[in-house]
mmCIF file of C-alpha atoms in Angstrom:
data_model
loop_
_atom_site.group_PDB
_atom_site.id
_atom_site.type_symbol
_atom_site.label_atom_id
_atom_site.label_comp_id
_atom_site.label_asym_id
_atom_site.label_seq_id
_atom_site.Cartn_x
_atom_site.Cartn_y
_atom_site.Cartn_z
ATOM 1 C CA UNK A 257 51.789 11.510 -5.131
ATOM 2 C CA UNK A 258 54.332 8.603 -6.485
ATOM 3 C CA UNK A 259 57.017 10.088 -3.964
ATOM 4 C CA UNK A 260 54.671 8.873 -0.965
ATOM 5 C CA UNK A 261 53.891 5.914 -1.716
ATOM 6 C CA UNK A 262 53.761 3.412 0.702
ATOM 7 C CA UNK A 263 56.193 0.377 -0.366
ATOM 8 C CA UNK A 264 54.557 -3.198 0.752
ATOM 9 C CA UNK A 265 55.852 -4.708 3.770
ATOM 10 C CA UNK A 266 55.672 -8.557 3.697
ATOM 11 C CA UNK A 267 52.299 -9.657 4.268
ATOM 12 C CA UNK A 268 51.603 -10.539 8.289
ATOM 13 C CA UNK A 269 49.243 -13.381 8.142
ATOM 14 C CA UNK A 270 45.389 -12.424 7.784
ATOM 15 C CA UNK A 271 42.586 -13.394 10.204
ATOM 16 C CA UNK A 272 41.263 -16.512 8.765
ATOM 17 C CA UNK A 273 37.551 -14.669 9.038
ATOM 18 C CA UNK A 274 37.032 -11.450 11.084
ATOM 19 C CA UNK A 275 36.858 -8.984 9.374
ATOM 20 C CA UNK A 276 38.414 -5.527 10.502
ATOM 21 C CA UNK A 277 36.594 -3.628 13.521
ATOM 22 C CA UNK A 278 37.465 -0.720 15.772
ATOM 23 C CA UNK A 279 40.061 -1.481 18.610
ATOM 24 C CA UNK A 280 43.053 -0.148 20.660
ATOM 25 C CA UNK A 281 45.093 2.745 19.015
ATOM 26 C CA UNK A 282 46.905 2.130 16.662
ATOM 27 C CA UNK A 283 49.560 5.028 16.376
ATOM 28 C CA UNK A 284 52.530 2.541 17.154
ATOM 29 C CA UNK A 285 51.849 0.348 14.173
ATOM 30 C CA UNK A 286 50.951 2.742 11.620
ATOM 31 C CA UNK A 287 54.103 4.657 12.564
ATOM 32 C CA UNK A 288 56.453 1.371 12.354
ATOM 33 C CA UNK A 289 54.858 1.056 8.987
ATOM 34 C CA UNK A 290 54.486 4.348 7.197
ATOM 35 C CA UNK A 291 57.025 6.740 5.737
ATOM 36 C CA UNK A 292 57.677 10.118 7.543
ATOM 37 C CA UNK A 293 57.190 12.219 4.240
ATOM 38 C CA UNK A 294 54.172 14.195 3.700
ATOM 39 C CA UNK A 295 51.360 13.944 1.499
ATOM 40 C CA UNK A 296 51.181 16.854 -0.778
ATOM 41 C CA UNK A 297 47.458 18.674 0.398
ATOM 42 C CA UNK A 298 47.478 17.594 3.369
ATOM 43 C CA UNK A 299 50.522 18.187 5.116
ATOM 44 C CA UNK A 300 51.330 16.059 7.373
ATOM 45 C CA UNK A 301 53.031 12.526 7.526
ATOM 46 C CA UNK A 302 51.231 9.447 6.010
ATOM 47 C CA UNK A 303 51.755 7.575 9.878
ATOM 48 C CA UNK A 304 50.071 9.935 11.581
ATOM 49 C CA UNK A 305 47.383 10.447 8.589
ATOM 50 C CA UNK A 306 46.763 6.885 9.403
ATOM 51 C CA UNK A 307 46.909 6.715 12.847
ATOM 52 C CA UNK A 308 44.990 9.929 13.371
ATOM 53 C CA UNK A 309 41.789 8.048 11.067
ATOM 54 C CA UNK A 310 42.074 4.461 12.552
ATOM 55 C CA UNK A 311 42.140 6.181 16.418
ATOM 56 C CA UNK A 312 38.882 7.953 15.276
ATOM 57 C CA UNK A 313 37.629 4.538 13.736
ATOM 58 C CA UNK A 314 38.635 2.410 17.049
ATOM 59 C CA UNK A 315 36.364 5.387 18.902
ATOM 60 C CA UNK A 316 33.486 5.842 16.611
ATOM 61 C CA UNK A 317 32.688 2.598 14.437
ATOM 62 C CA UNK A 318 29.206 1.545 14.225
ATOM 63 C CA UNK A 319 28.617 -1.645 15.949
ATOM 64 C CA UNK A 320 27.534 -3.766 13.257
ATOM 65 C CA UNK A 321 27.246 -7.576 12.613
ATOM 66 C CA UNK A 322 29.134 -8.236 9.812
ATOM 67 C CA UNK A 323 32.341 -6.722 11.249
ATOM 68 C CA UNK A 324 32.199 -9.174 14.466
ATOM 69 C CA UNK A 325 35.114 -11.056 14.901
ATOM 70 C CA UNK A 326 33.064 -14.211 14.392
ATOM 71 C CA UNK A 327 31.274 -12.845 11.101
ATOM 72 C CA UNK A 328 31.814 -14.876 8.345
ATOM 73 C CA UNK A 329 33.376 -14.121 5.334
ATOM 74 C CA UNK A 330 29.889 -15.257 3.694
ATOM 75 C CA UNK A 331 28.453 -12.822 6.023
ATOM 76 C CA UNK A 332 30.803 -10.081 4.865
ATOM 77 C CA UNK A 333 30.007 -10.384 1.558
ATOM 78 C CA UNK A 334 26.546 -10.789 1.757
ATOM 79 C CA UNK A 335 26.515 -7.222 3.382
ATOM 80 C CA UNK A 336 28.691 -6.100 0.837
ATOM 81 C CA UNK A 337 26.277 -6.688 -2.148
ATOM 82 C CA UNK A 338 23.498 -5.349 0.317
ATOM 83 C CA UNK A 339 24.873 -2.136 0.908
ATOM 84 C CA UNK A 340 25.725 -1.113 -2.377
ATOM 85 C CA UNK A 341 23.606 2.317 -3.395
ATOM 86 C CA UNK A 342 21.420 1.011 -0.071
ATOM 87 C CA UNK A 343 22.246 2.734 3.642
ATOM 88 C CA UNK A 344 22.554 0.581 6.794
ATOM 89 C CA UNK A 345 19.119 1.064 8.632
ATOM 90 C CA UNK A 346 17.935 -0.267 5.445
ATOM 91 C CA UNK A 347 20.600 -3.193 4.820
ATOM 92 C CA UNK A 348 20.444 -4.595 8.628
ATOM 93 C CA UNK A 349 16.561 -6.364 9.148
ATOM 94 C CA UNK A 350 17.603 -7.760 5.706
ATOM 95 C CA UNK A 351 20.795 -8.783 6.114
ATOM 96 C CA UNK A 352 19.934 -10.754 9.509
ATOM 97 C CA UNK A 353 17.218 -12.370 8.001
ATOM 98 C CA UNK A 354 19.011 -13.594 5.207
ATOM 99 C CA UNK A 355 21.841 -14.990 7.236
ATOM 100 C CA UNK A 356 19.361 -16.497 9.567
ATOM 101 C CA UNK A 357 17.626 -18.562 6.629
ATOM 102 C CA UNK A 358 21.499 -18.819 4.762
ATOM 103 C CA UNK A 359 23.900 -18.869 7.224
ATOM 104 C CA UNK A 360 26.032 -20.551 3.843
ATOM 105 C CA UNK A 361 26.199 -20.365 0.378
ATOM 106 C CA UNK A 362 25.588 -23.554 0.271
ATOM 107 C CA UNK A 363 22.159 -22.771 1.442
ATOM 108 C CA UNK A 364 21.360 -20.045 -0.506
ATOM 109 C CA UNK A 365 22.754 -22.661 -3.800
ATOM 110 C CA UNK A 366 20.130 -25.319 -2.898
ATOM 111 C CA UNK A 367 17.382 -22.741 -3.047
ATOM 112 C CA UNK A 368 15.547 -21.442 -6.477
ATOM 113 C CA UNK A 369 17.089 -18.081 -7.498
ATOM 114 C CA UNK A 370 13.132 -16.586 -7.105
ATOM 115 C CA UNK A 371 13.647 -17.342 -3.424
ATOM 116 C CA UNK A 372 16.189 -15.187 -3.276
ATOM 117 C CA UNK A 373 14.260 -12.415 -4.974
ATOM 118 C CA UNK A 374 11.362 -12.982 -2.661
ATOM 119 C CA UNK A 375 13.923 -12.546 0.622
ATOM 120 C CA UNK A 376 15.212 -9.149 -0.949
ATOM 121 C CA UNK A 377 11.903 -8.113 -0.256
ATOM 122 C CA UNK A 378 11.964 -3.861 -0.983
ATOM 123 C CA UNK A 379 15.791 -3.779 -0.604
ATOM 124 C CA UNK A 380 15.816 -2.107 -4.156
ATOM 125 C CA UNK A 381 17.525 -3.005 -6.905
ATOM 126 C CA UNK A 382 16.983 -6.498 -7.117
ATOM 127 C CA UNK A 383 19.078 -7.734 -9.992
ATOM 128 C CA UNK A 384 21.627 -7.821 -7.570
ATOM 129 C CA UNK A 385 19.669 -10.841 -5.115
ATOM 130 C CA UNK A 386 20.110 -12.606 -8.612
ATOM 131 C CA UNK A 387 23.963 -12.107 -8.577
ATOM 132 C CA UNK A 388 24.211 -13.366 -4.550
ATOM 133 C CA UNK A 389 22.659 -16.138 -5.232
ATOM 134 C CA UNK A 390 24.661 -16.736 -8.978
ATOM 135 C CA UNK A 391 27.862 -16.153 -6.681
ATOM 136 C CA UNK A 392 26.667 -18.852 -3.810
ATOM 137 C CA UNK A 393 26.178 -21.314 -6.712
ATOM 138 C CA UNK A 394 29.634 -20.984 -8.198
ATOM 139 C CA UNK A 395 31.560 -20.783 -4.616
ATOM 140 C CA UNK A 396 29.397 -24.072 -3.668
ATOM 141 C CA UNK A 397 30.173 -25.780 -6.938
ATOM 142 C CA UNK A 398 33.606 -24.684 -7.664
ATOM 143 C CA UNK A 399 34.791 -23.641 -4.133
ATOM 144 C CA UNK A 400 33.768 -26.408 -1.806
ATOM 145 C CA UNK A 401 30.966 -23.913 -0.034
ATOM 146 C CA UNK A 402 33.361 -21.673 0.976
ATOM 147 C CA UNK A 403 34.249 -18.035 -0.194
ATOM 148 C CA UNK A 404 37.701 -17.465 -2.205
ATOM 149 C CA UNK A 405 40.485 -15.370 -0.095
ATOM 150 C CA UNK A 406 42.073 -14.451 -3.257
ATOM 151 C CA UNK A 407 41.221 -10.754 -5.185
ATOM 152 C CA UNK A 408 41.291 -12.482 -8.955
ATOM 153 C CA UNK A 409 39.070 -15.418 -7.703
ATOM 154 C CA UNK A 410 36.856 -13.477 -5.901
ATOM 155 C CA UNK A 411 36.133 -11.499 -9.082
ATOM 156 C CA UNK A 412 35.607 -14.432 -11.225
ATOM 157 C CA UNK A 413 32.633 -14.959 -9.242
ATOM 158 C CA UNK A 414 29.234 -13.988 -10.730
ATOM 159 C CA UNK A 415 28.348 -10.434 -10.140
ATOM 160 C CA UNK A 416 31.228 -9.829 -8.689
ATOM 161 C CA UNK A 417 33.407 -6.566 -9.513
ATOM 162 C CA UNK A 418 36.350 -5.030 -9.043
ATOM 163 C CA UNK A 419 34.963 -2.858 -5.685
ATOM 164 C CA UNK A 420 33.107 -5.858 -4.449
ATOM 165 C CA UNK A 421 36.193 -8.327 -4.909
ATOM 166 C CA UNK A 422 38.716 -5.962 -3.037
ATOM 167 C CA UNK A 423 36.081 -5.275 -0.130
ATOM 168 C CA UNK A 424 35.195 -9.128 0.496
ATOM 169 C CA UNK A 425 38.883 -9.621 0.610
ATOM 170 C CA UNK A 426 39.714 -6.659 2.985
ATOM 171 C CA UNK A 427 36.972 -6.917 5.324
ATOM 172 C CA UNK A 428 36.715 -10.572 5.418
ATOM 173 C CA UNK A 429 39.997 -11.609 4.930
ATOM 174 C CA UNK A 430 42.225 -8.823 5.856
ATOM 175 C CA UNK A 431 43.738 -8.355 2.769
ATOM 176 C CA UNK A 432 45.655 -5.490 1.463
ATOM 177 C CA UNK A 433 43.606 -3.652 -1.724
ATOM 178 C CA UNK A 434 42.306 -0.473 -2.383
ATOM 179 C CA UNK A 435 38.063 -0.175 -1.835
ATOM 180 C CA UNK A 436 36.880 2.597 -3.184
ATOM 181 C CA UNK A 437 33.191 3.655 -2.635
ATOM 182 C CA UNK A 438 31.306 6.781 -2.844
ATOM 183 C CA UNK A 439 31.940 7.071 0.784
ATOM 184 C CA UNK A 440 36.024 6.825 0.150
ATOM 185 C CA UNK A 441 35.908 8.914 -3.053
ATOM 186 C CA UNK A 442 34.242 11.827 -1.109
ATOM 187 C CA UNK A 443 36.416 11.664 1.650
ATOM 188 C CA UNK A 444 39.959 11.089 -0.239
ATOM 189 C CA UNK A 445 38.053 14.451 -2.427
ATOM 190 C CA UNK A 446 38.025 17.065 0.017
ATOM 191 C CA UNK A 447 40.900 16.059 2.185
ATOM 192 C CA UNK A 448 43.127 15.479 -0.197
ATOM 193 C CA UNK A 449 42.580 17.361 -3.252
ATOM 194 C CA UNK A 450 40.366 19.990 -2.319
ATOM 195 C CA UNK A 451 36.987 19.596 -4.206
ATOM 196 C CA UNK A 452 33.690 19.075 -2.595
ATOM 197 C CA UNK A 453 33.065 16.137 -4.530
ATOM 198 C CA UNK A 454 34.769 13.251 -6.457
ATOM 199 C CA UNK A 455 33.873 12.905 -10.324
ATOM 200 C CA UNK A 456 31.297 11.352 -11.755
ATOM 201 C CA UNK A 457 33.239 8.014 -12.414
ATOM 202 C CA UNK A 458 36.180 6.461 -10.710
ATOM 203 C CA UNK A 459 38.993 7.874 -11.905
ATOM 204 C CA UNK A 460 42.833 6.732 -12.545
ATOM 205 C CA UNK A 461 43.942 9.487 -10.226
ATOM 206 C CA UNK A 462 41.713 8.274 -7.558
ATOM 207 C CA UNK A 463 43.163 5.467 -7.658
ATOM 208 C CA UNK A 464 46.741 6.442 -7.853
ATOM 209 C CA UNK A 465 45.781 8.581 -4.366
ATOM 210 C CA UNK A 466 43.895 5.526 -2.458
ATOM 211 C CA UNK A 467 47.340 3.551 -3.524
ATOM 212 C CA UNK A 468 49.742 6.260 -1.980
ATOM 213 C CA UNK A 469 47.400 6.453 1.083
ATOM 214 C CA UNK A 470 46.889 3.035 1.446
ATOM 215 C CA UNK A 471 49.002 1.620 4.818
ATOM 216 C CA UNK A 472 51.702 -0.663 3.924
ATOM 217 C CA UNK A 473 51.123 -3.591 6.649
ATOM 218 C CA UNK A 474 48.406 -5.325 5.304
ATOM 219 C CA UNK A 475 45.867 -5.865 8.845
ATOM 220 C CA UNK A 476 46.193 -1.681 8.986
ATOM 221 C CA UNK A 477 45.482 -1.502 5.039
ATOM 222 C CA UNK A 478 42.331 -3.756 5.905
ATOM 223 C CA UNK A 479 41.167 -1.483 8.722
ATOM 224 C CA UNK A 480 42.368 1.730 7.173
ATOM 225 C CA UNK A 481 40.010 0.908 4.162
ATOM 226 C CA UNK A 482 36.367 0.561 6.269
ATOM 227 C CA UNK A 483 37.714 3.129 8.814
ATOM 228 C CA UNK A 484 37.753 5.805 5.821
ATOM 229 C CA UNK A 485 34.374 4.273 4.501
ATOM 230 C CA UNK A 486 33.219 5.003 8.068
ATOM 231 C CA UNK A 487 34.469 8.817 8.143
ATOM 232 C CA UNK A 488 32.528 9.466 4.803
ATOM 233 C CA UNK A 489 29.384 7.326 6.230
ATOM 234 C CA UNK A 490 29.004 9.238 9.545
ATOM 235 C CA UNK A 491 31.021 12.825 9.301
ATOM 236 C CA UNK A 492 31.796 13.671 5.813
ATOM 237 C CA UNK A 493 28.994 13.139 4.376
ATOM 238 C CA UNK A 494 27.612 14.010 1.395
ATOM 239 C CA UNK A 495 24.902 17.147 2.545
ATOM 240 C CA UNK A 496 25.225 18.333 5.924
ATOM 241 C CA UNK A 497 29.328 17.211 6.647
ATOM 242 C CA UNK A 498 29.959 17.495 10.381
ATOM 243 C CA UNK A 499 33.260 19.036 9.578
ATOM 244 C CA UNK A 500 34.032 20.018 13.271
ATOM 245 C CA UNK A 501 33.628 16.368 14.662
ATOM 246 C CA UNK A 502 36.394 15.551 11.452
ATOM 247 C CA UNK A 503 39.627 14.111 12.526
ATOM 248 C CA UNK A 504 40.948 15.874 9.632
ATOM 249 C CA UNK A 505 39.496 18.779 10.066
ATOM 250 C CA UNK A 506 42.848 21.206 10.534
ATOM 251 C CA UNK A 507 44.033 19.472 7.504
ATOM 252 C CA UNK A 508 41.618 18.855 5.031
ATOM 253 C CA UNK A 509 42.484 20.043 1.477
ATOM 254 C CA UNK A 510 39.300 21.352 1.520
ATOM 255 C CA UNK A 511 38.388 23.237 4.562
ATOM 256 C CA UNK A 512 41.904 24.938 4.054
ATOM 257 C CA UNK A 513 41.253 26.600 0.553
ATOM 258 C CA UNK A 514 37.756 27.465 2.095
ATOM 259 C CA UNK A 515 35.622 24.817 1.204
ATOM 260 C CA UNK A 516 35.054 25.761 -2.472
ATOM 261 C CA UNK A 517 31.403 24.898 -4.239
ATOM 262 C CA UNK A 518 31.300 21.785 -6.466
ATOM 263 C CA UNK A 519 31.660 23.216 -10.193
ATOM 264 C CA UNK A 520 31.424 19.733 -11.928
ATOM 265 C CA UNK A 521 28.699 18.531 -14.209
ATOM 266 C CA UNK A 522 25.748 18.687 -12.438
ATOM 267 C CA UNK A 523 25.092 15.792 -10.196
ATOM 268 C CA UNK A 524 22.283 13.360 -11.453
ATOM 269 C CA UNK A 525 19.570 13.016 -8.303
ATOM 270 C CA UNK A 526 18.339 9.538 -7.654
ATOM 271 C CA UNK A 527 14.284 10.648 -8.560
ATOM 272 C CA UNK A 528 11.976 7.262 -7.851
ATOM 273 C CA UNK A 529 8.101 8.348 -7.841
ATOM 274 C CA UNK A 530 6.799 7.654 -11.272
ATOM 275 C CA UNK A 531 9.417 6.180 -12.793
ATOM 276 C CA UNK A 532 10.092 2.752 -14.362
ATOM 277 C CA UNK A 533 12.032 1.803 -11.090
ATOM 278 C CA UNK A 534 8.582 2.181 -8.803
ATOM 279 C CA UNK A 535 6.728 0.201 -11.059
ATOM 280 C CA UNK A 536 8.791 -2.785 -11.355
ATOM 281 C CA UNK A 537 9.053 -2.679 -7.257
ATOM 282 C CA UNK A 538 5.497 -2.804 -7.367
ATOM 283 C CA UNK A 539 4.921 -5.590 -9.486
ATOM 284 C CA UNK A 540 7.355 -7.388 -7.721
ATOM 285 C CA UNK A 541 6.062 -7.218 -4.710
ATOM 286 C CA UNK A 542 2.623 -8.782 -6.149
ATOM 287 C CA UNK A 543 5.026 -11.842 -7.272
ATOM 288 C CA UNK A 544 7.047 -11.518 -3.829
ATOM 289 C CA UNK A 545 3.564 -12.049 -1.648
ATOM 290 C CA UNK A 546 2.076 -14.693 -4.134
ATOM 291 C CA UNK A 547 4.593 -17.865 -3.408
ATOM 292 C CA UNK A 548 2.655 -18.965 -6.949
ATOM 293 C CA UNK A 549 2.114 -17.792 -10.113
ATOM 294 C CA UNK A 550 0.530 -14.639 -10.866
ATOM 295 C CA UNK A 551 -1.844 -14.068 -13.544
ATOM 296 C CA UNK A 552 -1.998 -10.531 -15.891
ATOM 297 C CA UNK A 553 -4.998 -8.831 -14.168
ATOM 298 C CA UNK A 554 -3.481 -8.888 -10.690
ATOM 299 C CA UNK A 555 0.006 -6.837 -12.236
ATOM 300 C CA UNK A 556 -2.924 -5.257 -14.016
ATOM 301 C CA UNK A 557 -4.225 -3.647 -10.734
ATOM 302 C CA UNK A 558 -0.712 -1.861 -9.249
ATOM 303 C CA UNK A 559 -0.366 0.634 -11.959
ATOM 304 C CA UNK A 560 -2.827 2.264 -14.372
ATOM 305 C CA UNK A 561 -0.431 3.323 -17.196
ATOM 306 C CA UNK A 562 -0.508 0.138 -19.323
ATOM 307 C CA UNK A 563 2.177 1.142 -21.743
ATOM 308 C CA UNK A 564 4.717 1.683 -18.557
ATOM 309 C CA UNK A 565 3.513 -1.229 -16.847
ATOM 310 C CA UNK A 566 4.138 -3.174 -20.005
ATOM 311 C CA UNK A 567 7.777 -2.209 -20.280
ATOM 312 C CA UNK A 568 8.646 -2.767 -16.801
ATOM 313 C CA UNK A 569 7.194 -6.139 -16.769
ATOM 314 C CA UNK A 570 9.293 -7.168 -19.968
ATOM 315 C CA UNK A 571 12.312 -5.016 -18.103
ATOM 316 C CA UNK A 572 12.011 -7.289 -15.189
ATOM 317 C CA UNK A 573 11.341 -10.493 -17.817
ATOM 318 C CA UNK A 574 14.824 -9.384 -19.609
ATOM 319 C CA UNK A 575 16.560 -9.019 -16.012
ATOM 320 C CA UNK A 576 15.373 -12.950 -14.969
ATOM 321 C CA UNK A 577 13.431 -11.285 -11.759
ATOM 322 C CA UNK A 578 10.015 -12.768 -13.614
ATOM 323 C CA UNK A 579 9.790 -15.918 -15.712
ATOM 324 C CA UNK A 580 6.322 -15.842 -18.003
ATOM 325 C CA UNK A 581 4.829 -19.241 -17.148
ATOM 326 C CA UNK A 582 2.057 -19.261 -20.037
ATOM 327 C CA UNK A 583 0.876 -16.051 -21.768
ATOM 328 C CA UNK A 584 -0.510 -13.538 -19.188
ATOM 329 C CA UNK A 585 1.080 -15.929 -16.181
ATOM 330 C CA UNK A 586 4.125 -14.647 -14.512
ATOM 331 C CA UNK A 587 6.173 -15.736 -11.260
ATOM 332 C CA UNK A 588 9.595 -15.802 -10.015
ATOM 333 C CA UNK A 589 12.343 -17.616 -11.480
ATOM 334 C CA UNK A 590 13.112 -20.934 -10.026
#
């Protein structure tokens, strides 16, 4: 892959907040800025490997808030910690009213964190309400209100990480970094290298692929990242691809050797009912509808295994979702 890798043009200057969204073809530019050389699996030139998957993104994106050209880039990364393990239908009534009560992170800052547990409402995992509003603290306090352009800063924000940092300053900024999400993996998986599925983890030759596919002009490297998120959201996904709607479909590593079964380690199911993960929700959402404190009996009530029960309280105690008030009075952290 190092022969095809796309050398960085000078930066053109980024959009001060929109973040990248589906518009006129883009053939010319890609072309202007890509090498003619071929990637190895799939055969044809990176330009029109790009052009060919931002058309298909200017014709097929999903129409949704955050990528407005008036979105802000609090608003980007709002979504961003939303939509992580969480689909869209699930994200949006959340998102909007989130923004409508924090259009800032100064807002969000002047509020108790417990508030922002209470908004997340059944989102799921919730630890990560904690880290939006940790992050809206530090950009009010050290930032003047207003979210870092830079990669390094972003990700010396709390609970921010490396995908998190490159996506807030690609979609928001129109920066040039490599985002890799399950969506990306999976797609950059079967057309490129041929297997149904990505490993496990992240790997360092994932990365060295996104890299050599990434565009070299750094507006197209912006849009080329969410435009292959999109492709693995709506077409390749992960049961059921709609392979014959694929822009890629002729040359896709994968349809070509036949579309081989996954022979990996087998791949871990997300199981809810009964588990640990249930019960905390539960007794959350007693804390959630209480806007006071709680006492034992009414946690009590939501789940008859006491032993369980016991361990996800102290779980979500550990995790500063619950703060005990007194013994056997609980509510959210302020």
């Amino acid at each position: 892959m190092a022969a095809n890798t796309v050398t960085p043009a000078l930066p053109a200057p980024a959009p001060a907040t929109a973040p990248p969204g589906p518009g006129a073809s883009v053939a010319a530019s890609v072309a202007a800025a890509a090498p003619a050389d071929a990637t190895p699996k799939l055969g044809l030139p990176l330009r029109v490997l790009h052009a060919t998957v931002l058309d298909w993104y200017a014709a097929n994106a999903r129409d949704l808030p955050w990528r407005t050209p008036d979105a802000s880039p609090w608003a980007v990364m709002v979504s961003e910690f939303m939509l992580q393990q969480t689909p869209v239908k699930r994200v949006l009534p959340v998102w909007e009213t989130w923004m409508e009560r924090w259009p800032t992170p100064a807002d969000l800052a002047a509020e108790a964190p417990g508030e922002a547990v209470r908004m997340w409402g059944r989102l799921g995992y919730p630890r990560r309400a904690l880290r939006l509003h940790g992050a809206a603290v530090a950009i009010t306090e050290k930032h003047g209100g207003e979210v870092p352009d830079d990669h390094a800063v972003l990700l010396s924000l709390p609970g921010v990480g490396e995908y998190t940092a490159a996506a807030v300053a690609s979609f928001a900024f129109g920066r040039r970094h490599v985002v890799l999400d399950t969506n990306v993996r999976r797609v950059f998986a079967r057309a490129v290298t041929g297997a149904e599925y990505p490993a496990q983890a992240t790997t360092a030759a994932e990365r060295r692929t996104a890299t050599a596919l990434l565009p070299a002009a750094e507006r197209t490297a912006a849009t080329w990242a969410v435009a292959v998120m999109e492709l693995g959201a709506l077409v390749c996904t992960a049961r059921g691809p709609e392979c014959g709607d694929c822009p890629l479909f002729t040359s896709c590593a994968w349809q070509r050797a036949g579309r081989p079964p996954y022979e990996g380690p087998a791949r871990r199911g997300q199981t809810y009912e009964g588990t640990d993960r249930q019960v905390r929700g539960k007794l959350l959402a007693v804390l959630r509808e209480a806007h006071d404190e709680v006492p034992q009996a009414r946690l009590d009530a939501v789940w008859p295994d006491a032993v369980q029960r016991a361990r996800a309280l102290d779980g979500l105690v550990a995790d500063g979702l619950v703060e005990p008030v007194e013994q056997g009075v609980y509510r959210l952290p302020r």
